[in-house]
């Protein structure tokens, strides 16, 4: 344990993993859109494209789910 731990492969992998989780946190699966942060995600949820996607999903959920899979 020392200050060089920051550069070990394990430490780097942990940072990448943490960053990945943080990114997935603000991912809109319905629109398949990645948002930068909470504010960006909120903005996206109020955006026209997201609302339209919501309507499409509400009308035809099965088709959208199949499309995602
Ligand atoms: Zn969306």
PDB file of N, CA, C and O and ligand atoms in Angstrom:
ATOM      1  N   UNK A   1       0.836  -1.199   0.000  1.00  0.00           N
ATOM      2  CA  UNK A   1       0.000   0.000   0.000  1.00  0.00           C
ATOM      3  C   UNK A   1       0.875   1.255   0.000  1.00  0.00           C
ATOM      4  O   UNK A   1       1.701   1.458   0.865  1.00  0.00           O
ATOM      5  N   UNK A   2       0.737   2.086  -0.999  1.00  0.00           N
ATOM      6  CA  UNK A   2       1.500   3.319  -1.076  1.00  0.00           C
ATOM      7  C   UNK A   2       0.873   4.258  -2.079  1.00  0.00           C
ATOM      8  O   UNK A   2      -0.204   3.993  -2.603  1.00  0.00           O
ATOM      9  N   UNK A   3       1.556   5.321  -2.365  1.00  0.00           N
ATOM     10  CA  UNK A   3       0.970   6.291  -3.284  1.00  0.00           C
ATOM     11  C   UNK A   3       0.963   5.792  -4.732  1.00  0.00           C
ATOM     12  O   UNK A   3       0.257   6.325  -5.571  1.00  0.00           O
ATOM     13  N   UNK A   4       1.765   4.712  -5.011  1.00  0.00           N
ATOM     14  CA  UNK A   4       1.788   4.155  -6.365  1.00  0.00           C
ATOM     15  C   UNK A   4       0.569   3.272  -6.667  1.00  0.00           C
ATOM     16  O   UNK A   4       0.364   2.873  -7.790  1.00  0.00           O
ATOM     17  N   UNK A   5      -0.224   2.980  -5.662  1.00  0.00           N
ATOM     18  CA  UNK A   5      -1.417   2.161  -5.872  1.00  0.00           C
ATOM     19  C   UNK A   5      -2.343   2.766  -6.916  1.00  0.00           C
ATOM     20  O   UNK A   5      -3.103   2.065  -7.567  1.00  0.00           O
ATOM     21  N   UNK A   6      -2.289   4.045  -7.052  1.00  0.00           N
ATOM     22  CA  UNK A   6      -3.127   4.771  -8.001  1.00  0.00           C
ATOM     23  C   UNK A   6      -2.914   4.287  -9.433  1.00  0.00           C
ATOM     24  O   UNK A   6      -3.814   4.342 -10.258  1.00  0.00           O
ATOM     25  N   UNK A   7      -1.670   3.796  -9.690  1.00  0.00           N
ATOM     26  CA  UNK A   7      -1.317   3.413 -11.064  1.00  0.00           C
ATOM     27  C   UNK A   7      -1.365   1.905 -11.315  1.00  0.00           C
ATOM     28  O   UNK A   7      -1.064   1.450 -12.405  1.00  0.00           O
ATOM     29  N   UNK A   8      -1.753   1.138 -10.319  1.00  0.00           N
ATOM     30  CA  UNK A   8      -1.814  -0.310 -10.519  1.00  0.00           C
ATOM     31  C   UNK A   8      -2.989  -0.656 -11.435  1.00  0.00           C
ATOM     32  O   UNK A   8      -3.996   0.066 -11.459  1.00  0.00           O
ATOM     33  N   UNK A   9      -2.846  -1.751 -12.207  1.00  0.00           N
ATOM     34  CA  UNK A   9      -3.947  -2.166 -13.104  1.00  0.00           C
ATOM     35  C   UNK A   9      -5.270  -2.312 -12.362  1.00  0.00           C
ATOM     36  O   UNK A   9      -6.320  -1.977 -12.890  1.00  0.00           O
ATOM     37  N   UNK A  10      -5.205  -2.802 -11.153  1.00  0.00           N
ATOM     38  CA  UNK A  10      -6.430  -3.000 -10.374  1.00  0.00           C
ATOM     39  C   UNK A  10      -7.099  -1.659 -10.068  1.00  0.00           C
ATOM     40  O   UNK A  10      -8.312  -1.503 -10.195  1.00  0.00           O
ATOM     41  N   UNK A  11      -6.272  -0.698  -9.676  1.00  0.00           N
ATOM     42  CA  UNK A  11      -6.812   0.627  -9.360  1.00  0.00           C
ATOM     43  C   UNK A  11      -7.400   1.276 -10.607  1.00  0.00           C
ATOM     44  O   UNK A  11      -8.467   1.893 -10.558  1.00  0.00           O
ATOM     45  N   UNK A  12      -6.706   1.105 -11.726  1.00  0.00           N
ATOM     46  CA  UNK A  12      -7.195   1.686 -12.982  1.00  0.00           C
ATOM     47  C   UNK A  12      -8.517   1.018 -13.379  1.00  0.00           C
ATOM     48  O   UNK A  12      -9.476   1.684 -13.759  1.00  0.00           O
ATOM     49  N   UNK A  13      -8.562  -0.321 -13.246  1.00  0.00           N
ATOM     50  CA  UNK A  13      -9.789  -1.054 -13.586  1.00  0.00           C
ATOM     51  C   UNK A  13     -10.939  -0.588 -12.707  1.00  0.00           C
ATOM     52  O   UNK A  13     -12.067  -0.413 -13.182  1.00  0.00           O
ATOM     53  N   UNK A  14     -10.652  -0.358 -11.442  1.00  0.00           N
ATOM     54  CA  UNK A  14     -11.693   0.113 -10.528  1.00  0.00           C
ATOM     55  C   UNK A  14     -12.216   1.479 -10.940  1.00  0.00           C
ATOM     56  O   UNK A  14     -13.415   1.745 -10.861  1.00  0.00           O
ATOM     57  N   UNK A  15     -11.307   2.330 -11.374  1.00  0.00           N
ATOM     58  CA  UNK A  15     -11.734   3.677 -11.792  1.00  0.00           C
ATOM     59  C   UNK A  15     -12.596   3.606 -13.055  1.00  0.00           C
ATOM     60  O   UNK A  15     -13.593   4.297 -13.162  1.00  0.00           O
ATOM     61  N   UNK A  16     -12.185   2.738 -14.008  1.00  0.00           N
ATOM     62  CA  UNK A  16     -12.963   2.590 -15.235  1.00  0.00           C
ATOM     63  C   UNK A  16     -14.350   2.039 -14.897  1.00  0.00           C
ATOM     64  O   UNK A  16     -15.363   2.493 -15.419  1.00  0.00           O
ATOM     65  N   UNK A  17     -14.382   1.072 -14.006  1.00  0.00           N
ATOM     66  CA  UNK A  17     -15.644   0.463 -13.591  1.00  0.00           C
ATOM     67  C   UNK A  17     -16.543   1.510 -12.942  1.00  0.00           C
ATOM     68  O   UNK A  17     -17.727   1.612 -13.255  1.00  0.00           O
ATOM     69  N   UNK A  18     -15.960   2.308 -12.063  1.00  0.00           N
ATOM     70  CA  UNK A  18     -16.730   3.342 -11.371  1.00  0.00           C
ATOM     71  C   UNK A  18     -17.279   4.345 -12.374  1.00  0.00           C
ATOM     72  O   UNK A  18     -18.424   4.775 -12.278  1.00  0.00           O
ATOM     73  N   UNK A  19     -16.452   4.688 -13.334  1.00  0.00           N
ATOM     74  CA  UNK A  19     -16.880   5.648 -14.348  1.00  0.00           C
ATOM     75  C   UNK A  19     -17.998   5.052 -15.191  1.00  0.00           C
ATOM     76  O   UNK A  19     -18.966   5.726 -15.522  1.00  0.00           O
ATOM     77  N   UNK A  20     -17.866   3.760 -15.528  1.00  0.00           N
ATOM     78  CA  UNK A  20     -18.890   3.086 -16.313  1.00  0.00           C
ATOM     79  C   UNK A  20     -20.224   3.071 -15.590  1.00  0.00           C
ATOM     80  O   UNK A  20     -21.256   3.346 -16.185  1.00  0.00           O
ATOM     81  N   UNK A  21     -20.192   2.767 -14.306  1.00  0.00           N
ATOM     82  CA  UNK A  21     -21.425   2.731 -13.525  1.00  0.00           C
ATOM     83  C   UNK A  21     -22.046   4.113 -13.464  1.00  0.00           C
ATOM     84  O   UNK A  21     -23.252   4.267 -13.568  1.00  0.00           O
ATOM     85  N   UNK A  22     -21.211   5.099 -13.295  1.00  0.00           N
ATOM     86  CA  UNK A  22     -21.696   6.470 -13.224  1.00  0.00           C
ATOM     87  C   UNK A  22     -22.385   6.851 -14.531  1.00  0.00           C
ATOM     88  O   UNK A  22     -23.422   7.500 -14.544  1.00  0.00           O
ATOM     89  N   UNK A  23     -21.800   6.393 -15.647  1.00  0.00           N
ATOM     90  CA  UNK A  23     -22.369   6.708 -16.944  1.00  0.00           C
ATOM     91  C   UNK A  23     -23.693   5.989 -17.140  1.00  0.00           C
ATOM     92  O   UNK A  23     -24.650   6.574 -17.601  1.00  0.00           O
ATOM     93  N   UNK A  24     -23.741   4.708 -16.769  1.00  0.00           N
ATOM     94  CA  UNK A  24     -24.967   3.939 -16.943  1.00  0.00           C
ATOM     95  C   UNK A  24     -26.102   4.513 -16.110  1.00  0.00           C
ATOM     96  O   UNK A  24     -27.261   4.358 -16.439  1.00  0.00           O
ATOM     97  N   UNK A  25     -25.744   5.187 -15.053  1.00  0.00           N
ATOM     98  CA  UNK A  25     -26.738   5.738 -14.147  1.00  0.00           C
ATOM     99  C   UNK A  25     -27.649   6.735 -14.863  1.00  0.00           C
ATOM    100  O   UNK A  25     -28.827   6.835 -14.568  1.00  0.00           O
ATOM    101  N   UNK A  26     -27.087   7.450 -15.801  1.00  0.00           N
ATOM    102  CA  UNK A  26     -27.875   8.480 -16.494  1.00  0.00           C
ATOM    103  C   UNK A  26     -28.172   8.078 -17.930  1.00  0.00           C
ATOM    104  O   UNK A  26     -28.260   8.903 -18.813  1.00  0.00           O
ATOM    105  N   UNK A  27     -28.314   6.763 -18.129  1.00  0.00           N
ATOM    106  CA  UNK A  27     -28.606   6.246 -19.463  1.00  0.00           C
ATOM    107  C   UNK A  27     -30.111   6.046 -19.603  1.00  0.00           C
ATOM    108  O   UNK A  27     -30.726   5.367 -18.781  1.00  0.00           O
ATOM    109  N   UNK A  28     -30.690   6.640 -20.644  1.00  0.00           N
ATOM    110  CA  UNK A  28     -32.108   6.431 -20.916  1.00  0.00           C
ATOM    111  C   UNK A  28     -32.231   5.247 -21.856  1.00  0.00           C
ATOM    112  O   UNK A  28     -31.850   5.343 -23.021  1.00  0.00           O
ATOM    113  N   UNK A  29     -32.713   4.120 -21.327  1.00  0.00           N
ATOM    114  CA  UNK A  29     -32.783   2.897 -22.130  1.00  0.00           C
ATOM    115  C   UNK A  29     -33.802   3.029 -23.245  1.00  0.00           C
ATOM    116  O   UNK A  29     -33.616   2.482 -24.327  1.00  0.00           O
ATOM    117  N   UNK A  30     -34.849   3.755 -22.984  1.00  0.00           N
ATOM    118  CA  UNK A  30     -35.910   3.893 -23.976  1.00  0.00           C
ATOM    119  C   UNK A  30     -35.411   4.617 -25.225  1.00  0.00           C
ATOM    120  O   UNK A  30     -35.712   4.216 -26.344  1.00  0.00           O
ATOM    121  N   UNK A  31     -34.650   5.664 -25.019  1.00  0.00           N
ATOM    122  CA  UNK A  31     -34.134   6.433 -26.156  1.00  0.00           C
ATOM    123  C   UNK A  31     -32.730   5.983 -26.527  1.00  0.00           C
ATOM    124  O   UNK A  31     -32.176   6.428 -27.515  1.00  0.00           O
ATOM    125  N   UNK A  32     -32.157   5.112 -25.704  1.00  0.00           N
ATOM    126  CA  UNK A  32     -30.774   4.685 -25.880  1.00  0.00           C
ATOM    127  C   UNK A  32     -29.864   5.902 -25.949  1.00  0.00           C
ATOM    128  O   UNK A  32     -29.006   6.035 -26.819  1.00  0.00           O
ATOM    129  N   UNK A  33     -30.092   6.772 -24.992  1.00  0.00           N
ATOM    130  CA  UNK A  33     -29.306   7.997 -24.957  1.00  0.00           C
ATOM    131  C   UNK A  33     -28.564   8.105 -23.632  1.00  0.00           C
ATOM    132  O   UNK A  33     -29.135   7.882 -22.573  1.00  0.00           O
ATOM    133  N   UNK A  34     -27.295   8.433 -23.730  1.00  0.00           N
ATOM    134  CA  UNK A  34     -26.467   8.589 -22.531  1.00  0.00           C
ATOM    135  C   UNK A  34     -26.401  10.063 -22.138  1.00  0.00           C
ATOM    136  O   UNK A  34     -26.077  10.911 -22.964  1.00  0.00           O
ATOM    137  N   UNK A  35     -26.729  10.326 -20.874  1.00  0.00           N
ATOM    138  CA  UNK A  35     -26.655  11.699 -20.393  1.00  0.00           C
ATOM    139  C   UNK A  35     -25.442  11.860 -19.489  1.00  0.00           C
ATOM    140  O   UNK A  35     -24.999  10.920 -18.840  1.00  0.00           O
ATOM    141  N   UNK A  36     -24.937  13.040 -19.460  1.00  0.00           N
ATOM    142  CA  UNK A  36     -23.698  13.331 -18.743  1.00  0.00           C
ATOM    143  C   UNK A  36     -23.879  13.233 -17.228  1.00  0.00           C
ATOM    144  O   UNK A  36     -23.055  12.694 -16.519  1.00  0.00           O
ATOM    145  N   UNK A  37     -24.973  13.790 -16.729  1.00  0.00           N
ATOM    146  CA  UNK A  37     -25.184  13.818 -15.281  1.00  0.00           C
ATOM    147  C   UNK A  37     -26.684  13.913 -14.983  1.00  0.00           C
ATOM    148  O   UNK A  37     -27.514  13.839 -15.885  1.00  0.00           O
ATOM    149  N   UNK A  38     -27.008  14.069 -13.707  1.00  0.00           N
ATOM    150  CA  UNK A  38     -28.405  14.101 -13.290  1.00  0.00           C
ATOM    151  C   UNK A  38     -29.160  15.220 -14.000  1.00  0.00           C
ATOM    152  O   UNK A  38     -30.286  15.039 -14.468  1.00  0.00           O
ATOM    153  N   UNK A  39     -28.535  16.359 -14.071  1.00  0.00           N
ATOM    154  CA  UNK A  39     -29.183  17.509 -14.711  1.00  0.00           C
ATOM    155  C   UNK A  39     -29.442  17.232 -16.192  1.00  0.00           C
ATOM    156  O   UNK A  39     -30.514  17.525 -16.717  1.00  0.00           O
ATOM    157  N   UNK A  40     -28.457  16.649 -16.844  1.00  0.00           N
ATOM    158  CA  UNK A  40     -28.600  16.314 -18.250  1.00  0.00           C
ATOM    159  C   UNK A  40     -29.713  15.309 -18.462  1.00  0.00           C
ATOM    160  O   UNK A  40     -30.474  15.397 -19.427  1.00  0.00           O
ATOM    161  N   UNK A  41     -29.810  14.347 -17.538  1.00  0.00           N
ATOM    162  CA  UNK A  41     -30.844  13.320 -17.644  1.00  0.00           C
ATOM    163  C   UNK A  41     -32.229  13.933 -17.473  1.00  0.00           C
ATOM    164  O   UNK A  41     -33.165  13.597 -18.194  1.00  0.00           O
ATOM    165  N   UNK A  42     -32.344  14.846 -16.505  1.00  0.00           N
ATOM    166  CA  UNK A  42     -33.625  15.525 -16.284  1.00  0.00           C
ATOM    167  C   UNK A  42     -34.022  16.320 -17.514  1.00  0.00           C
ATOM    168  O   UNK A  42     -35.182  16.310 -17.928  1.00  0.00           O
ATOM    169  N   UNK A  43     -33.048  17.010 -18.082  1.00  0.00           N
ATOM    170  CA  UNK A  43     -33.315  17.793 -19.298  1.00  0.00           C
ATOM    171  C   UNK A  43     -33.774  16.872 -20.418  1.00  0.00           C
ATOM    172  O   UNK A  43     -34.703  17.178 -21.148  1.00  0.00           O
ATOM    173  N   UNK A  44     -33.115  15.731 -20.510  1.00  0.00           N
ATOM    174  CA  UNK A  44     -33.465  14.779 -21.568  1.00  0.00           C
ATOM    175  C   UNK A  44     -34.899  14.276 -21.379  1.00  0.00           C
ATOM    176  O   UNK A  44     -35.654  14.164 -22.337  1.00  0.00           O
ATOM    177  N   UNK A  45     -35.269  13.971 -20.128  1.00  0.00           N
ATOM    178  CA  UNK A  45     -36.608  13.441 -19.846  1.00  0.00           C
ATOM    179  C   UNK A  45     -37.693  14.449 -20.203  1.00  0.00           C
ATOM    180  O   UNK A  45     -38.835  14.068 -20.459  1.00  0.00           O
ATOM    181  N   UNK A  46     -37.358  15.713 -20.202  1.00  0.00           N
ATOM    182  CA  UNK A  46     -38.341  16.740 -20.538  1.00  0.00           C
ATOM    183  C   UNK A  46     -38.266  17.116 -22.017  1.00  0.00           C
ATOM    184  O   UNK A  46     -39.078  17.896 -22.508  1.00  0.00           O
ATOM    185  N   UNK A  47     -37.290  16.544 -22.700  1.00  0.00           N
ATOM    186  CA  UNK A  47     -37.100  16.907 -24.100  1.00  0.00           C
ATOM    187  C   UNK A  47     -38.193  16.302 -24.983  1.00  0.00           C
ATOM    188  O   UNK A  47     -38.835  15.310 -24.624  1.00  0.00           O
ATOM    189  N   UNK A  48     -38.380  16.910 -26.133  1.00  0.00           N
ATOM    190  CA  UNK A  48     -39.427  16.473 -27.055  1.00  0.00           C
ATOM    191  C   UNK A  48     -39.181  15.047 -27.536  1.00  0.00           C
ATOM    192  O   UNK A  48     -40.090  14.247 -27.635  1.00  0.00           O
ATOM    193  N   UNK A  49     -37.938  14.734 -27.832  1.00  0.00           N
ATOM    194  CA  UNK A  49     -37.622  13.409 -28.368  1.00  0.00           C
ATOM    195  C   UNK A  49     -37.946  12.314 -27.345  1.00  0.00           C
ATOM    196  O   UNK A  49     -38.439  11.257 -27.701  1.00  0.00           O
ATOM    197  N   UNK A  50     -37.679  12.602 -26.071  1.00  0.00           N
ATOM    198  CA  UNK A  50     -37.973  11.609 -25.035  1.00  0.00           C
ATOM    199  C   UNK A  50     -39.483  11.446 -24.867  1.00  0.00           C
ATOM    200  O   UNK A  50     -39.980  10.331 -24.746  1.00  0.00           O
ATOM    201  N   UNK A  51     -40.201  12.560 -24.869  1.00  0.00           N
ATOM    202  CA  UNK A  51     -41.661  12.508 -24.727  1.00  0.00           C
ATOM    203  C   UNK A  51     -42.275  11.712 -25.874  1.00  0.00           C
ATOM    204  O   UNK A  51     -43.197  10.921 -25.677  1.00  0.00           O
ATOM    205  N   UNK A  52     -41.750  11.917 -27.080  1.00  0.00           N
ATOM    206  CA  UNK A  52     -42.247  11.196 -28.248  1.00  0.00           C
ATOM    207  C   UNK A  52     -41.984   9.705 -28.088  1.00  0.00           C
ATOM    208  O   UNK A  52     -42.814   8.854 -28.370  1.00  0.00           O
ATOM    209  N   UNK A  53     -40.813   9.400 -27.591  1.00  0.00           N
ATOM    210  CA  UNK A  53     -40.419   8.004 -27.367  1.00  0.00           C
ATOM    211  C   UNK A  53     -41.338   7.363 -26.339  1.00  0.00           C
ATOM    212  O   UNK A  53     -41.729   6.206 -26.464  1.00  0.00           O
ATOM    213  N   UNK A  54     -41.723   8.156 -25.325  1.00  0.00           N
ATOM    214  CA  UNK A  54     -42.638   7.691 -24.285  1.00  0.00           C
ATOM    215  C   UNK A  54     -43.981   7.316 -24.893  1.00  0.00           C
ATOM    216  O   UNK A  54     -44.575   6.295 -24.554  1.00  0.00           O
ATOM    217  N   UNK A  55     -44.474   8.160 -25.792  1.00  0.00           N
ATOM    218  CA  UNK A  55     -45.760   7.914 -26.437  1.00  0.00           C
ATOM    219  C   UNK A  55     -45.705   6.635 -27.260  1.00  0.00           C
ATOM    220  O   UNK A  55     -46.598   5.795 -27.191  1.00  0.00           O
ATOM    221  N   UNK A  56     -44.641   6.484 -28.029  1.00  0.00           N
ATOM    222  CA  UNK A  56     -44.471   5.291 -28.867  1.00  0.00           C
ATOM    223  C   UNK A  56     -44.421   4.051 -27.983  1.00  0.00           C
ATOM    224  O   UNK A  56     -45.066   3.046 -28.249  1.00  0.00           O
ATOM    225  N   UNK A  57     -43.681   4.163 -26.899  1.00  0.00           N
ATOM    226  CA  UNK A  57     -43.540   3.039 -25.972  1.00  0.00           C
ATOM    227  C   UNK A  57     -44.885   2.687 -25.345  1.00  0.00           C
ATOM    228  O   UNK A  57     -45.257   1.528 -25.225  1.00  0.00           O
ATOM    229  N   UNK A  58     -45.652   3.734 -24.955  1.00  0.00           N
ATOM    230  CA  UNK A  58     -46.954   3.517 -24.333  1.00  0.00           C
ATOM    231  C   UNK A  58     -47.942   2.855 -25.279  1.00  0.00           C
ATOM    232  O   UNK A  58     -48.758   2.033 -24.865  1.00  0.00           O
ATOM    233  N   UNK A  59     -47.837   3.205 -26.551  1.00  0.00           N
ATOM    234  CA  UNK A  59     -48.763   2.651 -27.540  1.00  0.00           C
ATOM    235  C   UNK A  59     -48.401   1.226 -27.931  1.00  0.00           C
ATOM    236  O   UNK A  59     -49.252   0.425 -28.256  1.00  0.00           O
ATOM    237  N   UNK A  60     -47.116   0.948 -27.939  1.00  0.00           N
ATOM    238  CA  UNK A  60     -46.678  -0.331 -28.472  1.00  0.00           C
ATOM    239  C   UNK A  60     -45.457  -0.861 -27.724  1.00  0.00           C
ATOM    240  O   UNK A  60     -44.370  -0.972 -28.279  1.00  0.00           O
ATOM    241  N   UNK A  61     -45.646  -1.172 -26.431  1.00  0.00           N
ATOM    242  CA  UNK A  61     -44.485  -1.571 -25.607  1.00  0.00           C
ATOM    243  C   UNK A  61     -43.784  -2.819 -26.110  1.00  0.00           C
ATOM    244  O   UNK A  61     -42.569  -2.913 -26.074  1.00  0.00           O
ATOM    245  N   UNK A  62     -44.556  -3.805 -26.591  1.00  0.00           N
ATOM    246  CA  UNK A  62     -43.946  -5.066 -27.011  1.00  0.00           C
ATOM    247  C   UNK A  62     -42.967  -4.874 -28.157  1.00  0.00           C
ATOM    248  O   UNK A  62     -41.889  -5.454 -28.170  1.00  0.00           O
ATOM    249  N   UNK A  63     -43.373  -4.058 -29.105  1.00  0.00           N
ATOM    250  CA  UNK A  63     -42.516  -3.853 -30.269  1.00  0.00           C
ATOM    251  C   UNK A  63     -41.191  -3.224 -29.868  1.00  0.00           C
ATOM    252  O   UNK A  63     -40.133  -3.613 -30.332  1.00  0.00           O
ATOM    253  N   UNK A  64     -41.271  -2.234 -28.987  1.00  0.00           N
ATOM    254  CA  UNK A  64     -40.063  -1.533 -28.558  1.00  0.00           C
ATOM    255  C   UNK A  64     -39.137  -2.485 -27.800  1.00  0.00           C
ATOM    256  O   UNK A  64     -37.939  -2.523 -28.036  1.00  0.00           O
ATOM    257  N   UNK A  65     -39.716  -3.294 -26.922  1.00  0.00           N
ATOM    258  CA  UNK A  65     -38.899  -4.228 -26.137  1.00  0.00           C
ATOM    259  C   UNK A  65     -38.209  -5.227 -27.056  1.00  0.00           C
ATOM    260  O   UNK A  65     -37.038  -5.523 -26.902  1.00  0.00           O
ATOM    261  N   UNK A  66     -38.955  -5.707 -28.052  1.00  0.00           N
ATOM    262  CA  UNK A  66     -38.355  -6.637 -29.010  1.00  0.00           C
ATOM    263  C   UNK A  66     -37.217  -5.959 -29.766  1.00  0.00           C
ATOM    264  O   UNK A  66     -36.189  -6.554 -30.008  1.00  0.00           O
ATOM    265  N   UNK A  67     -37.447  -4.704 -30.110  1.00  0.00           N
ATOM    266  CA  UNK A  67     -36.425  -3.958 -30.828  1.00  0.00           C
ATOM    267  C   UNK A  67     -35.162  -3.807 -30.010  1.00  0.00           C
ATOM    268  O   UNK A  67     -34.061  -3.886 -30.539  1.00  0.00           O
ATOM    269  N   UNK A  68     -35.317  -3.617 -28.697  1.00  0.00           N
ATOM    270  CA  UNK A  68     -34.152  -3.448 -27.835  1.00  0.00           C
ATOM    271  C   UNK A  68     -33.391  -4.754 -27.675  1.00  0.00           C
ATOM    272  O   UNK A  68     -32.180  -4.755 -27.546  1.00  0.00           O
ATOM    273  N   UNK A  69     -34.137  -5.863 -27.690  1.00  0.00           N
ATOM    274  CA  UNK A  69     -33.484  -7.156 -27.502  1.00  0.00           C
ATOM    275  C   UNK A  69     -32.939  -7.629 -28.834  1.00  0.00           C
ATOM    276  O   UNK A  69     -31.989  -8.290 -28.943  1.00  0.00           O
TER     277      UNK A  69
HETATM  278 ZN1  LIG B   1     -35.291   9.248 -23.067  1.00  0.00          ZN
END
